[in-house]
Short mmCIF file of C-alpha atoms in Angstrom, two decimals:
data_model
loop_
_atom_site.label_atom_id
_atom_site.label_comp_id
_atom_site.label_asym_id
_atom_site.label_seq_id
_atom_site.Cartn_x
_atom_site.Cartn_y
_atom_site.Cartn_z
CA MET A 22 0.00 0.00 0.00
CA ASP A 23 1.40 3.42 -1.01
CA ARG A 24 0.87 5.61 2.08
CA ARG A 25 3.48 8.29 1.36
CA LEU A 26 0.91 11.07 0.93
CA PRO A 27 -2.00 11.61 3.34
CA TYR A 28 -4.44 12.29 0.50
CA ARG A 29 -3.48 9.38 -1.80
CA ARG A 30 -3.54 5.57 -1.64
CA GLY A 31 -2.47 3.00 -4.21
CA MET A 32 -1.05 -0.44 -4.95
CA PRO A 33 1.69 -1.12 -5.85
CA LEU A 34 4.00 1.87 -5.21
CA LEU A 35 2.86 4.74 -7.46
CA LYS A 36 4.85 7.26 -9.46
CA PRO A 37 5.49 10.49 -7.55
CA LEU A 38 3.41 13.56 -8.34
CA PRO A 39 2.86 15.61 -10.42
CA LEU A 40 1.38 13.27 -13.02
CA LYS A 41 -0.64 13.76 -16.18
CA THR A 42 -3.65 11.60 -17.02
CA ALA A 43 -4.80 10.14 -20.34
CA LEU A 44 -7.64 7.71 -21.05
CA VAL A 45 -6.90 4.08 -21.99
CA ASP A 46 -8.72 3.28 -25.24
CA GLU A 47 -8.42 -0.48 -24.90
CA LEU A 48 -7.12 -2.40 -21.90
CA VAL A 49 -4.61 -5.06 -22.97
CA PRO A 50 -5.09 -8.01 -22.95
CA VAL A 51 -8.79 -8.13 -21.94
CA GLY A 52 -10.35 -5.96 -24.63
CA ARG A 53 -12.86 -3.13 -24.54
CA ASP A 54 -15.96 -5.13 -23.49
CA THR A 55 -14.24 -6.70 -20.49
CA GLN A 56 -12.81 -3.30 -19.61
CA SER A 57 -16.33 -1.83 -19.43
CA ARG A 58 -17.57 -4.72 -17.25
CA LEU A 59 -14.57 -4.33 -14.93
CA THR A 60 -15.31 -0.62 -14.54
CA ILE A 61 -18.86 -1.45 -13.46
CA GLU A 62 -17.59 -4.07 -10.96
CA ILE A 63 -15.05 -1.65 -9.51
CA ALA A 64 -17.70 1.05 -9.16
CA GLU A 65 -19.71 -1.42 -7.06
CA ILE A 66 -16.62 -2.06 -4.87
CA LEU A 67 -16.26 1.69 -4.31
CA ARG A 68 -19.91 1.95 -3.26
CA GLU A 69 -19.61 -1.03 -0.89
CA CYS A 70 -16.53 0.54 0.70
CA HIS A 71 -18.35 3.88 1.06
CA VAL A 72 -15.82 5.71 -1.09
CA PHE A 73 -17.26 8.84 -2.66
CA TRP A 74 -15.88 10.04 -5.96
CA LYS A 75 -16.56 12.67 -8.57
CA SER A 76 -18.91 11.80 -11.41
CA TYR A 77 -17.11 10.10 -14.28
CA SER A 78 -13.87 10.11 -12.25
CA ALA A 79 -13.28 6.37 -11.83
CA TYR A 80 -11.73 4.82 -14.94
CA PHE A 81 -8.74 3.08 -16.52
CA ALA A 82 -6.08 5.64 -17.40
CA ARG A 83 -2.44 6.18 -18.16
CA ARG A 84 -0.62 8.14 -15.46
CA TYR A 85 2.69 9.61 -16.52
CA GLN A 86 5.22 12.32 -15.78
CA PRO A 87 5.64 15.13 -18.34
CA ARG A 88 8.98 13.74 -19.54
CA ASP A 89 7.71 10.16 -20.07
CA THR A 90 8.16 9.74 -23.81
CA GLY A 91 5.92 6.81 -24.73
CA PRO A 92 3.33 4.25 -23.55
CA GLU A 93 6.10 1.93 -22.34
CA SER A 94 7.10 4.49 -19.69
CA GLN A 95 3.51 5.19 -18.62
CA ASP A 96 1.68 3.28 -15.88
CA VAL A 97 -1.78 1.87 -16.62
CA VAL A 98 -3.90 2.65 -13.55
CA PHE A 99 -7.46 2.28 -12.38
CA PHE A 100 -7.71 5.89 -11.29
CA VAL A 101 -10.26 7.32 -8.85
CA GLU A 102 -10.62 10.98 -7.89
CA GLY A 103 -12.18 10.56 -4.45
CA ASP A 104 -13.53 12.93 -1.85
CA LEU A 105 -11.58 12.68 1.40
CA GLY A 106 -14.08 14.99 3.05
CA GLU A 107 -16.89 12.46 2.50
CA SER A 108 -15.04 9.15 2.99
CA SER A 109 -12.31 8.03 5.38
CA ILE A 110 -8.81 7.02 4.41
CA GLU A 111 -9.51 3.58 5.94
CA ASN A 112 -12.34 3.11 3.43
CA TRP A 113 -9.97 4.14 0.65
CA GLU A 114 -7.48 1.47 1.73
CA ARG A 115 -10.19 -1.23 1.80
CA ALA A 116 -11.27 -0.19 -1.68
CA VAL A 117 -7.71 -0.26 -3.03
CA GLN A 118 -7.14 -3.76 -1.63
CA SER A 119 -10.42 -5.07 -3.06
CA ILE A 120 -9.76 -3.57 -6.51
CA ARG A 121 -6.23 -4.96 -6.43
CA LYS A 122 -7.58 -8.44 -5.69
CA LEU A 123 -10.11 -8.21 -8.55
CA LEU A 124 -7.48 -7.11 -11.07
CA ASP A 125 -5.09 -9.88 -10.00
CA GLU A 126 -7.87 -12.45 -10.49
CA ARG A 127 -8.27 -11.18 -14.08
CA ASP A 128 -4.50 -11.45 -14.76
CA LEU A 129 -4.11 -7.68 -14.76
CA GLN A 130 -1.15 -7.53 -12.38
CA HIS A 131 0.39 -4.80 -14.55
CA VAL A 132 -2.49 -2.41 -13.79
CA PHE A 133 -1.97 -0.12 -10.77
CA VAL A 134 -4.69 1.17 -8.44
CA GLU A 135 -4.78 4.82 -7.35
CA ILE A 136 -7.27 6.87 -5.31
CA ILE A 137 -6.49 10.54 -4.72
CA ASP A 138 -8.45 13.39 -3.19
CA TYR A 139 -9.77 15.38 -6.15
CA GLN A 140 -9.23 18.74 -4.44
CA LYS A 141 -5.60 17.95 -3.69
CA HIS A 142 -5.20 16.55 -7.19
CA ALA A 143 -6.18 19.98 -8.55
CA THR A 144 -3.66 21.82 -6.39
CA SER A 145 -1.36 24.19 -8.27
CA SER A 146 1.32 26.73 -7.46
CA PHE A 147 0.62 30.46 -7.15
CA ALA A 148 2.84 33.45 -6.50
CA ILE A 149 3.06 35.00 -3.05
CA THR A 150 2.46 38.68 -3.78
CA GLU A 151 3.11 40.28 -0.40
CA GLU A 152 5.68 39.73 2.32
CA LEU A 153 4.22 37.04 4.59
CA PHE A 154 7.50 36.49 6.42
CA PRO A 155 10.62 38.66 6.73
CA SER A 156 13.03 37.97 3.87
CA GLU A 157 15.94 37.30 6.23
CA GLU A 158 13.92 34.60 8.03
CA VAL A 159 13.07 32.95 4.70
CA GLU A 160 16.74 33.01 3.72
CA SER A 161 17.58 31.39 7.06
CA LEU A 162 15.00 28.66 6.39
CA TYR A 163 16.47 28.10 2.93
CA THR A 164 19.99 27.83 4.35
CA SER A 165 18.99 25.33 7.04
CA ALA A 166 16.97 23.20 4.62
CA GLN A 167 19.73 23.20 2.00
CA LEU A 168 22.36 22.13 4.50
CA TYR A 169 20.13 19.36 5.81
CA LEU A 170 19.34 18.01 2.30
CA VAL A 171 22.96 18.15 1.17
CA ASN A 172 24.17 16.32 4.28
CA ALA A 173 21.47 13.69 3.74
CA THR A 174 22.67 13.31 0.08
CA MET A 175 19.13 13.81 -1.26
CA ARG A 176 18.84 14.68 -4.95
CA TRP A 177 16.67 17.77 -4.70
CA THR A 178 16.41 20.20 -7.62
CA THR A 179 14.58 23.33 -6.40
CA MET A 180 13.35 24.95 -3.20
CA THR A 181 10.71 27.71 -3.26
CA LEU A 182 8.44 29.37 -0.72
CA LEU A 183 5.19 29.89 -2.63
CA ASN A 184 1.43 29.47 -2.39
CA ARG A 185 -0.27 26.13 -3.07
CA GLY A 186 -4.00 25.73 -3.57
CA THR A 187 -6.87 25.02 -5.93
CA ASN A 188 -7.76 28.64 -6.62
CA SER A 189 -6.65 32.13 -5.69
CA SER A 190 -8.94 32.22 -2.62
CA ASN A 191 -7.82 28.89 -1.16
CA LEU A 192 -4.06 29.24 -0.75
CA CYS A 193 -1.55 27.93 1.75
CA PRO A 194 2.07 29.17 2.01
CA THR A 195 4.26 26.15 1.31
CA LEU A 196 7.93 25.31 1.11
CA LEU A 197 7.87 23.35 -2.15
CA ILE A 198 10.78 20.97 -2.72
CA THR A 199 11.28 19.25 -6.08
CA ALA A 200 13.53 16.23 -6.41
CA VAL A 201 14.37 13.30 -8.69
CA ASP A 202 14.82 10.52 -6.10
CA LEU A 203 11.34 10.41 -4.57
CA GLU A 204 11.42 6.61 -4.55
CA ARG A 205 13.74 6.77 -1.50
CA ASP A 206 11.81 6.02 1.69
CA GLN A 207 14.05 8.46 3.56
CA TRP A 208 12.18 11.38 1.98
CA TRP A 209 8.88 10.32 3.51
CA THR A 210 9.97 8.83 6.82
CA VAL A 211 12.74 11.23 7.86
CA ILE A 212 13.33 14.22 5.58
CA LEU A 213 9.82 15.66 5.21
CA PRO A 214 8.99 15.47 8.95
CA GLU A 215 12.23 17.30 9.71
CA LEU A 216 11.57 19.94 7.04
CA GLN A 217 8.07 20.41 8.46
CA LYS A 218 9.61 21.16 11.87
CA MET A 219 11.84 23.79 10.24
CA CYS A 220 8.80 25.36 8.55
CA HIS A 221 6.82 25.43 11.80
CA SER A 222 9.71 27.21 13.50
CA LEU A 223 8.95 30.07 11.08
CA SER A 224 5.15 29.75 11.17
CA SER A 225 2.64 27.11 12.21
CA ASP A 226 0.76 27.90 8.97
CA LEU A 227 3.72 27.04 6.73
CA ASP A 228 3.49 23.60 5.09
CA VAL A 229 6.09 21.59 3.20
CA GLU A 230 5.40 19.63 0.00
CA LEU A 231 7.55 17.34 -2.13
CA LEU A 232 7.03 16.90 -5.88
CA HIS A 233 8.96 15.21 -8.63
CA GLY A 234 10.62 17.70 -10.96
CA THR A 235 13.76 18.90 -12.69
CA VAL A 236 14.47 22.31 -14.14
CA SER A 237 14.06 22.23 -17.90
CA TYR A 238 17.04 23.86 -19.60
CA THR A 239 16.23 22.07 -22.85
CA TYR A 240 15.08 24.13 -25.78
CA GLY A 241 12.80 23.67 -28.75
CA GLU A 242 11.14 20.38 -27.75
CA ARG A 243 7.68 21.97 -27.89
CA GLU A 244 5.79 23.16 -30.95
CA TYR A 245 6.71 26.70 -31.97
CA HIS A 246 4.22 29.56 -31.78
CA PRO A 247 3.31 30.60 -35.37
CA GLY A 248 4.22 34.23 -34.66
CA ALA A 249 7.80 33.24 -33.81
CA MET A 250 8.52 32.23 -37.42
CA ASN A 251 9.75 35.56 -38.79
CA TYR A 252 11.63 35.41 -42.11
CA GLY A 253 11.70 39.18 -42.63
CA GLN A 254 14.61 41.54 -42.13
CA ASN A 255 13.24 43.00 -38.88
CA LEU A 256 13.60 40.54 -36.03
CA GLN A 257 11.37 40.76 -32.97
CA MET A 258 11.72 39.89 -29.30
CA GLY A 259 10.64 36.27 -28.84
CA ASP A 260 11.38 35.08 -32.38
CA SER A 261 12.74 31.58 -32.93
CA VAL A 262 16.55 31.36 -32.85
CA GLY A 263 19.20 28.62 -32.86
CA VAL A 264 22.69 27.57 -33.91
CA ALA A 265 23.13 26.92 -37.63
CA GLY A 266 22.90 23.17 -38.16
CA SER A 267 21.57 22.36 -34.67
CA SER A 268 18.36 20.56 -33.73
CA GLY A 269 17.25 22.99 -31.00
CA SER A 270 15.47 26.31 -30.80
CA GLY A 271 15.13 29.09 -28.26
CA SER A 272 13.97 32.68 -28.13
CA ILE A 273 15.48 36.02 -29.06
CA GLY A 274 15.58 38.12 -25.89
CA ALA A 275 16.31 41.73 -26.73
CA ALA A 276 18.69 44.05 -28.54
CA ILE A 277 21.44 45.54 -26.39
CA GLU A 278 24.09 48.08 -27.33
CA LEU A 279 27.51 47.57 -25.80
CA ARG A 280 30.62 49.72 -25.99
CA SER A 281 34.14 48.37 -25.48
CA GLY A 282 36.88 50.95 -24.94
CA ASP A 283 36.80 53.76 -27.49
CA ASP A 284 35.05 51.65 -30.14
CA PRO A 285 31.59 52.72 -31.32
CA PRO A 286 28.64 50.87 -29.75
CA THR A 287 27.78 47.46 -31.21
CA THR A 288 24.31 45.92 -31.30
CA PHE A 289 23.94 42.37 -29.99
CA ILE A 290 21.09 39.88 -29.66
CA LEU A 291 20.70 38.81 -26.03
CA SER A 292 19.57 35.22 -25.37
CA ASN A 293 20.70 32.19 -23.31
CA HIS A 294 24.03 30.38 -23.52
CA HIS A 295 22.26 27.01 -23.65
CA VAL A 296 20.21 28.22 -26.65
CA VAL A 297 23.23 29.06 -28.82
CA ALA A 298 25.97 26.78 -27.43
CA LYS A 299 27.13 23.94 -29.64
CA ASP A 300 28.31 22.12 -26.51
CA GLN A 301 25.41 22.07 -24.02
CA ASN A 302 27.78 21.09 -21.20
CA SER A 303 30.15 24.02 -21.73
CA GLU A 304 30.33 26.97 -19.35
CA GLY A 305 30.94 29.56 -22.04
CA SER A 306 31.85 30.22 -25.63
CA GLY A 307 33.46 32.88 -27.74
CA ASP A 308 33.33 30.92 -30.99
CA ASN A 309 32.35 32.98 -34.01
CA TYR A 310 29.73 30.67 -35.56
CA ALA A 311 26.42 31.52 -37.27
CA ILE A 312 23.14 31.96 -35.37
CA ARG A 313 19.93 31.73 -37.37
CA SER A 314 16.41 33.07 -36.94
CA PRO A 315 14.12 31.21 -37.35
CA SER A 316 16.16 28.21 -36.24
CA ASP A 317 17.03 25.43 -38.65
CA SER A 318 14.89 22.86 -36.83
CA ASP A 319 11.81 25.11 -36.74
CA THR A 320 12.25 26.02 -40.40
CA THR A 321 12.52 22.35 -41.40
CA SER A 322 9.41 21.59 -39.35
CA GLN A 323 7.44 24.43 -40.93
CA ARG A 324 8.43 23.39 -44.47
CA ALA A 325 7.30 19.83 -43.73
CA LYS A 326 3.96 21.04 -42.35
CA ILE A 327 3.27 23.23 -45.35
CA ASN A 328 4.14 20.41 -47.78
CA GLU A 329 1.86 18.09 -45.83
CA GLN A 330 -0.95 20.64 -46.14
CA ILE A 331 -0.34 20.95 -49.89
CA ASN A 332 -0.48 17.16 -50.30
CA SER A 333 -3.68 16.95 -48.25
CA PHE A 334 -5.35 19.78 -50.19
CA THR A 335 -4.23 18.23 -53.48
CA ARG A 336 -5.82 14.88 -52.63
CA LYS A 337 -9.01 16.64 -51.59
CA ARG A 338 -9.00 18.77 -54.78
CA ASP A 339 -8.57 15.71 -57.02
CA GLU A 340 -11.47 14.00 -55.27
CA VAL A 341 -13.70 17.08 -55.68
CA ILE A 342 -12.77 17.44 -59.36
CA PHE A 343 -13.62 13.77 -59.92
CA ARG A 344 -17.06 14.24 -58.34
CA HIS A 345 -18.02 17.81 -59.22
CA GLY A 346 -15.64 18.99 -61.94
CA ALA A 347 -12.77 21.51 -61.95
CA ALA A 348 -15.11 24.46 -62.38
CA SER A 349 -16.98 23.87 -59.12
CA ASP A 350 -16.72 26.49 -56.37
CA PHE A 351 -15.40 23.86 -53.96
CA ALA A 352 -12.56 22.92 -56.31
CA ARG A 353 -11.64 26.58 -56.85
CA ASN A 354 -11.57 27.20 -53.08
CA ILE A 355 -9.22 24.28 -52.53
CA ALA A 356 -7.02 25.45 -55.39
CA GLY A 357 -6.79 28.83 -53.66
CA GLN A 358 -5.69 27.14 -50.42
CA ILE A 359 -2.97 25.25 -52.32
CA THR A 360 -1.75 28.51 -53.83
CA ASP A 361 -1.61 30.14 -50.37
CA CYS A 362 0.51 27.26 -49.05
CA GLN A 363 2.82 27.43 -52.05
CA GLN A 364 3.28 31.16 -51.43
CA GLN A 365 4.21 30.42 -47.81
CA LEU A 366 6.95 28.08 -49.09
CA VAL A 367 8.24 30.79 -51.42
CA GLU A 368 8.59 33.16 -48.46
CA ILE A 369 10.91 30.66 -46.76
CA SER A 370 14.17 31.24 -48.59
CA ALA A 371 15.86 28.16 -50.00
CA ASP A 372 19.15 29.76 -48.97
CA ASP A 373 19.53 28.91 -45.29
CA ASN A 374 22.16 31.62 -44.89
CA ALA A 375 19.46 34.21 -45.57
CA ARG A 376 18.19 33.43 -42.07
CA ASN A 377 21.53 34.27 -40.44
CA ALA A 378 20.88 36.68 -37.58
CA GLY A 379 24.56 37.17 -36.89
CA ASN A 380 27.54 35.41 -35.36
CA LEU A 381 27.98 34.41 -31.73
CA SER A 382 30.29 36.82 -29.96
CA SER A 383 30.33 35.58 -26.36
CA SER A 384 28.28 33.50 -23.92
CA ARG A 385 28.45 32.14 -20.39
CA GLN A 386 26.57 29.87 -18.04
CA GLY A 387 27.40 29.92 -14.33
CA LEU A 388 26.81 31.88 -11.15
CA SER A 389 27.14 35.60 -10.61
CA ARG A 390 29.27 37.01 -7.82
CA ASN A 391 26.21 37.22 -5.57
CA GLY A 392 24.89 33.75 -6.33
CA TRP A 393 22.36 34.31 -9.13
CA ILE A 394 22.20 31.89 -12.04
CA VAL A 395 23.51 33.62 -15.17
CA ASP A 396 22.89 32.06 -18.57
CA TRP A 397 23.47 34.57 -21.37
CA SER A 398 24.71 34.88 -24.93
CA LEU A 399 25.58 37.82 -27.18
CA THR A 400 25.20 37.42 -30.93
CA LYS A 401 26.57 40.28 -33.02
CA LEU A 402 23.67 41.40 -35.20
CA GLY A 403 24.32 40.78 -38.89
CA ASN A 404 24.17 43.49 -41.54
CA ASN A 405 21.11 41.97 -43.23
CA ARG A 406 18.93 41.81 -40.09
CA SER A 407 17.70 44.38 -37.56
CA LEU A 408 16.22 44.12 -34.07
CA SER A 409 14.47 46.72 -31.92
CA ASN A 410 12.88 46.30 -28.52
CA ASP A 411 9.32 47.02 -29.65
CA VAL A 412 6.34 45.66 -27.70
CA PRO A 413 2.57 46.04 -28.14
CA VAL A 414 1.00 48.64 -25.86
CA ALA A 415 -1.64 45.98 -25.07
CA ILE A 416 0.77 44.47 -22.52
CA VAL A 417 -0.23 47.20 -20.05
CA ALA A 418 -3.91 46.27 -19.81
CA ALA A 419 -4.00 42.47 -20.32
CA GLU A 420 -4.82 40.54 -17.13
CA THR A 421 -4.16 37.03 -18.45
CA SER A 422 -2.17 35.39 -21.23
CA ARG A 423 -5.32 34.66 -23.20
CA ASP A 424 -6.40 38.29 -22.90
CA LEU A 425 -3.07 39.40 -24.30
CA GLN A 426 -3.00 36.90 -27.14
CA LYS A 427 -6.55 37.80 -28.17
CA SER A 428 -5.86 41.55 -28.10
CA THR A 429 -6.40 43.47 -31.34
CA ASN A 430 -4.43 46.51 -30.14
CA TRP A 431 -1.01 45.83 -31.66
CA ARG A 432 0.20 49.42 -31.69
CA VAL A 433 3.81 49.21 -30.53
CA ALA A 434 6.09 51.17 -28.23
CA LYS A 435 9.82 50.81 -27.64
CA LEU A 436 11.36 49.57 -24.40
CA THR A 437 14.40 51.65 -23.46
CA SER A 438 15.16 50.84 -19.81
CA TRP A 439 15.72 48.10 -17.27
CA CYS A 440 15.39 48.14 -13.49
CA GLU A 441 17.20 46.38 -10.69
CA THR A 442 14.75 45.90 -7.82
CA LYS A 443 11.15 46.30 -6.66
CA PHE A 444 9.70 43.65 -8.99
CA PRO A 445 8.81 40.79 -6.55
CA GLY A 446 5.02 40.48 -6.44
CA ARG A 447 4.66 42.52 -9.64
CA ARG A 448 2.90 41.68 -12.89
CA VAL A 449 5.17 40.82 -15.83
CA VAL A 450 4.92 39.70 -19.46
CA LYS A 451 7.19 38.01 -21.95
CA ARG A 452 7.17 36.89 -25.58
CA GLY A 453 8.69 33.47 -26.27
CA ARG A 454 9.19 31.19 -29.21
CA THR A 455 6.83 28.51 -27.81
CA THR A 456 4.07 30.21 -25.83
CA GLY A 457 4.10 33.68 -27.41
CA TRP A 458 2.96 36.58 -25.24
CA THR A 459 2.14 35.47 -21.68
CA VAL A 460 1.31 37.23 -18.42
CA GLY A 461 2.75 36.25 -15.04
CA ILE A 462 3.50 37.37 -11.50
CA VAL A 463 6.95 37.34 -9.91
CA ASN A 464 7.01 35.51 -6.58
CA MET A 465 7.84 37.50 -3.45
CA TYR A 466 10.64 35.06 -2.56
CA ASN A 467 13.33 33.70 -4.86
CA SER A 468 13.91 30.03 -5.65
CA ILE A 469 17.04 28.03 -4.91
CA VAL A 470 18.09 25.80 -7.81
CA MET A 471 20.35 22.86 -7.02
CA ASP A 472 22.92 22.24 -9.73
CA ASP A 473 22.88 18.50 -9.21
CA ILE A 474 24.10 17.86 -12.76
CA ARG A 475 26.83 20.52 -12.44
CA LYS A 476 25.37 22.66 -15.19
CA PHE A 477 26.72 25.81 -13.57
CA SER A 478 29.92 24.44 -12.03
CA ASP A 479 33.16 22.97 -13.34
CA PRO A 480 33.69 19.50 -11.78
CA THR A 481 37.42 19.68 -12.50
CA ARG A 482 37.71 22.54 -10.02
CA ASN A 483 35.88 20.82 -7.17
CA PRO A 484 35.23 17.17 -8.14
CA ASN A 485 34.01 16.10 -4.68
CA THR A 486 31.00 18.43 -4.48
CA GLN A 487 27.42 17.60 -5.44
CA GLY A 488 27.22 20.82 -7.42
CA VAL A 489 26.29 24.34 -6.46
CA ASN A 490 23.14 26.23 -5.54
CA GLY A 491 22.02 29.22 -7.54
CA LYS A 492 19.25 31.76 -7.03
CA ALA A 493 16.49 32.58 -9.52
CA TRP A 494 13.13 34.37 -9.48
CA PRO A 495 10.09 32.13 -10.05
CA ILE A 496 7.25 33.49 -12.19
CA PHE A 497 3.74 32.05 -12.13
CA PRO A 498 0.87 32.45 -14.61
CA ALA A 499 -1.38 35.33 -13.64
CA ALA A 500 -4.54 33.17 -13.74
CA LEU A 501 -3.36 29.60 -13.48
CA LEU A 502 -6.60 27.66 -13.30
CA SER A 503 -8.56 29.67 -15.86
CA ASP A 504 -5.57 30.44 -18.08
CA SER A 505 -4.03 27.16 -19.19
CA ILE A 506 -1.09 28.76 -21.01
CA PRO A 507 2.08 28.35 -18.91
CA PHE A 508 4.19 31.44 -18.41
CA MET A 509 7.22 29.65 -19.87
CA ASP A 510 7.78 26.34 -21.63
CA ASN A 511 10.54 24.54 -23.51
CA GLY A 512 11.71 26.81 -26.32
CA ASP A 513 10.96 30.03 -24.41
CA SER A 514 14.52 30.08 -23.06
CA GLY A 515 16.13 33.45 -23.71
CA SER A 516 12.93 35.49 -23.37
CA ILE A 517 13.17 38.94 -21.81
CA ILE A 518 10.86 39.45 -18.81
CA ILE A 519 9.09 42.84 -18.80
CA GLN A 520 7.48 44.50 -15.79
CA THR A 521 4.33 46.40 -16.71
CA GLU A 522 3.50 47.88 -13.29
CA ASN A 523 5.82 50.85 -13.46
CA ASP A 524 7.09 53.27 -10.82
CA ASP A 525 7.17 57.05 -11.17
CA SER A 526 10.50 57.06 -12.99
CA THR A 527 9.18 54.81 -15.79
CA GLU A 528 5.52 55.84 -15.91
CA GLU A 529 5.90 57.16 -19.46
CA GLU A 530 6.92 53.71 -20.69
CA VAL A 531 4.68 50.70 -21.32
CA GLY A 532 7.14 48.50 -19.48
CA VAL A 533 10.65 48.05 -18.17
CA MET A 534 12.92 45.03 -18.64
CA ILE A 535 13.79 43.18 -15.43
CA GLY A 536 15.06 39.68 -16.23
CA LEU A 537 16.14 36.96 -18.64
CA GLY A 538 14.15 33.70 -18.63
CA PHE A 539 16.25 30.54 -18.72
CA GLY A 540 14.15 27.58 -17.55
CA ALA A 541 10.91 26.16 -16.22
CA ILE A 542 9.85 23.56 -13.69
CA ASN A 543 6.39 22.04 -13.34
CA ASP A 544 3.97 25.01 -13.60
CA TYR A 545 6.26 28.05 -13.31
CA GLY A 546 9.17 29.73 -15.08
CA LEU A 547 12.56 30.89 -13.80
CA MET A 548 14.42 34.10 -14.55
CA SER A 549 17.73 35.73 -13.70
CA PRO A 550 17.61 39.44 -12.79
CA LEU A 551 19.11 41.69 -15.46
CA SER A 552 21.23 43.32 -12.75
CA ALA A 553 23.16 40.04 -12.43
CA ILE A 554 23.14 39.32 -16.18
CA PHE A 555 24.38 42.76 -17.24
CA ALA A 556 27.05 42.95 -14.52
CA ASP A 557 28.35 39.54 -15.59
CA ILE A 558 28.37 40.52 -19.27
CA GLU A 559 30.27 43.74 -18.59
CA GLU A 560 32.83 41.86 -16.52
CA GLN A 561 33.31 39.05 -19.04
CA VAL A 562 33.58 41.20 -22.20
CA ASN A 563 35.17 44.26 -20.57
CA GLY A 564 32.51 46.61 -21.92
CA VAL A 565 29.63 48.84 -20.87
CA ILE A 566 25.95 48.33 -21.77
CA ILE A 567 24.54 51.67 -22.88
CA GLU A 568 21.16 50.51 -24.24
CA PRO A 569 18.81 49.73 -22.59
CA HIS A 570 19.68 52.23 -19.88
CA LYS A 571 19.19 51.60 -16.18
CA ALA A 572 16.08 53.20 -14.68
CA VAL A 573 16.79 55.04 -11.44
CA LEU A 574 14.08 53.98 -8.98
#
């Protein structure tokens, strides 16, 4: 019996949360009819055990983690979303045992059983928008928890003080730990109780929760947003970008002007190191190789999609001509669609070098002097492309990502400044290659990211360490449960984060740049403050950033 969580029971040991759910079309090897009869029998077991569940929430399903790639890595489960408020956990356990026995009798030992409280199952993460606890006390909690986890050799990945709940009116401040070794009993029997004691020393209302998760530094694994495919001369913030010849894609951040010595200012494209690095395990690069926008992989994908549409329309046209003749209105409409697709192909230059945005000048991935994760790249803008920091004025008024993406007010304004502080708890936006324009809220407290895979540290310098801890600001969707678009996803790496709630010094602007997005975990994104990014750039390249200018707050 899986008893690791107070609101979940299962047999045998279940995958750690969070999990996604998909229906099972046909249960192997019993077939669809037997599957339906089994569902009816199991529903009767639930009633006999006095287990209450949501309507239509007891069924055979696949339960899997976001990174599970195929059916072979997904568990087949009889899944029940129960109501712990209406039925006891003892009844749940009796039901799980009875269902387990029934499935074993039908030679379905490979099928798991899971009952979870539906309210807890719907729990998500939200930003804390005001100071609930003094920052120095939160830092002390972080320090104690980190030291404890490192000494216990647990493979944790992030630590964040945030809100957890089912909606914005039902929130509980929680120390959320993500890890990759949740199968270790030590987490549940020793570590979590000790962490709960630490939390209660700060506040009796502060919970601790453990979820499976790793920070996603990968890029371009998700489908690109159509607006990110820009083949024109004028590049935009959030356009698709990647190394010439590579299979990955990220996002253009912003244009920055940098002066070195007495030389005239040079314009660079700011993005992430891991977006433009040929060696994903390197700490930095100064190689002068080509960077393309849109990326090669996205361009290849778009060409294939358009050709697939042309083939589909052609088959449909031939069928219509056979039945109704070439002069029919239907046939002419389809012919017009084929012509539109062919024109789209023409607009994608056959010369891949025409998409060159410039050459990589410098990049680095590591920690700043004050412990922030820095992951930046500078690409010297090519002569045949331009980039300006223009944004739609609609970013000021949009409350959610869907509001912003549906806006028809695309009049633009130019961003000219960045700010250093005062953005925790504030509303922000970004444009990325995968999710487009999204709206989020910066958490009041930063996250700690554990570099367990030594992404930000050189193992040759200190081969006996587990890695290093770096700080980052977590950003949550502004309306998580009603706005299903995540703030950041794979492929959004390199996006510039823009604050739209401005202070007096920037009230004439639609927004001010505050950070550089570099990763995501579960349902929130991560950014490095531009103060750390720009200071690191100036130190590494021995230059001064003159545009955007720093806003004096």
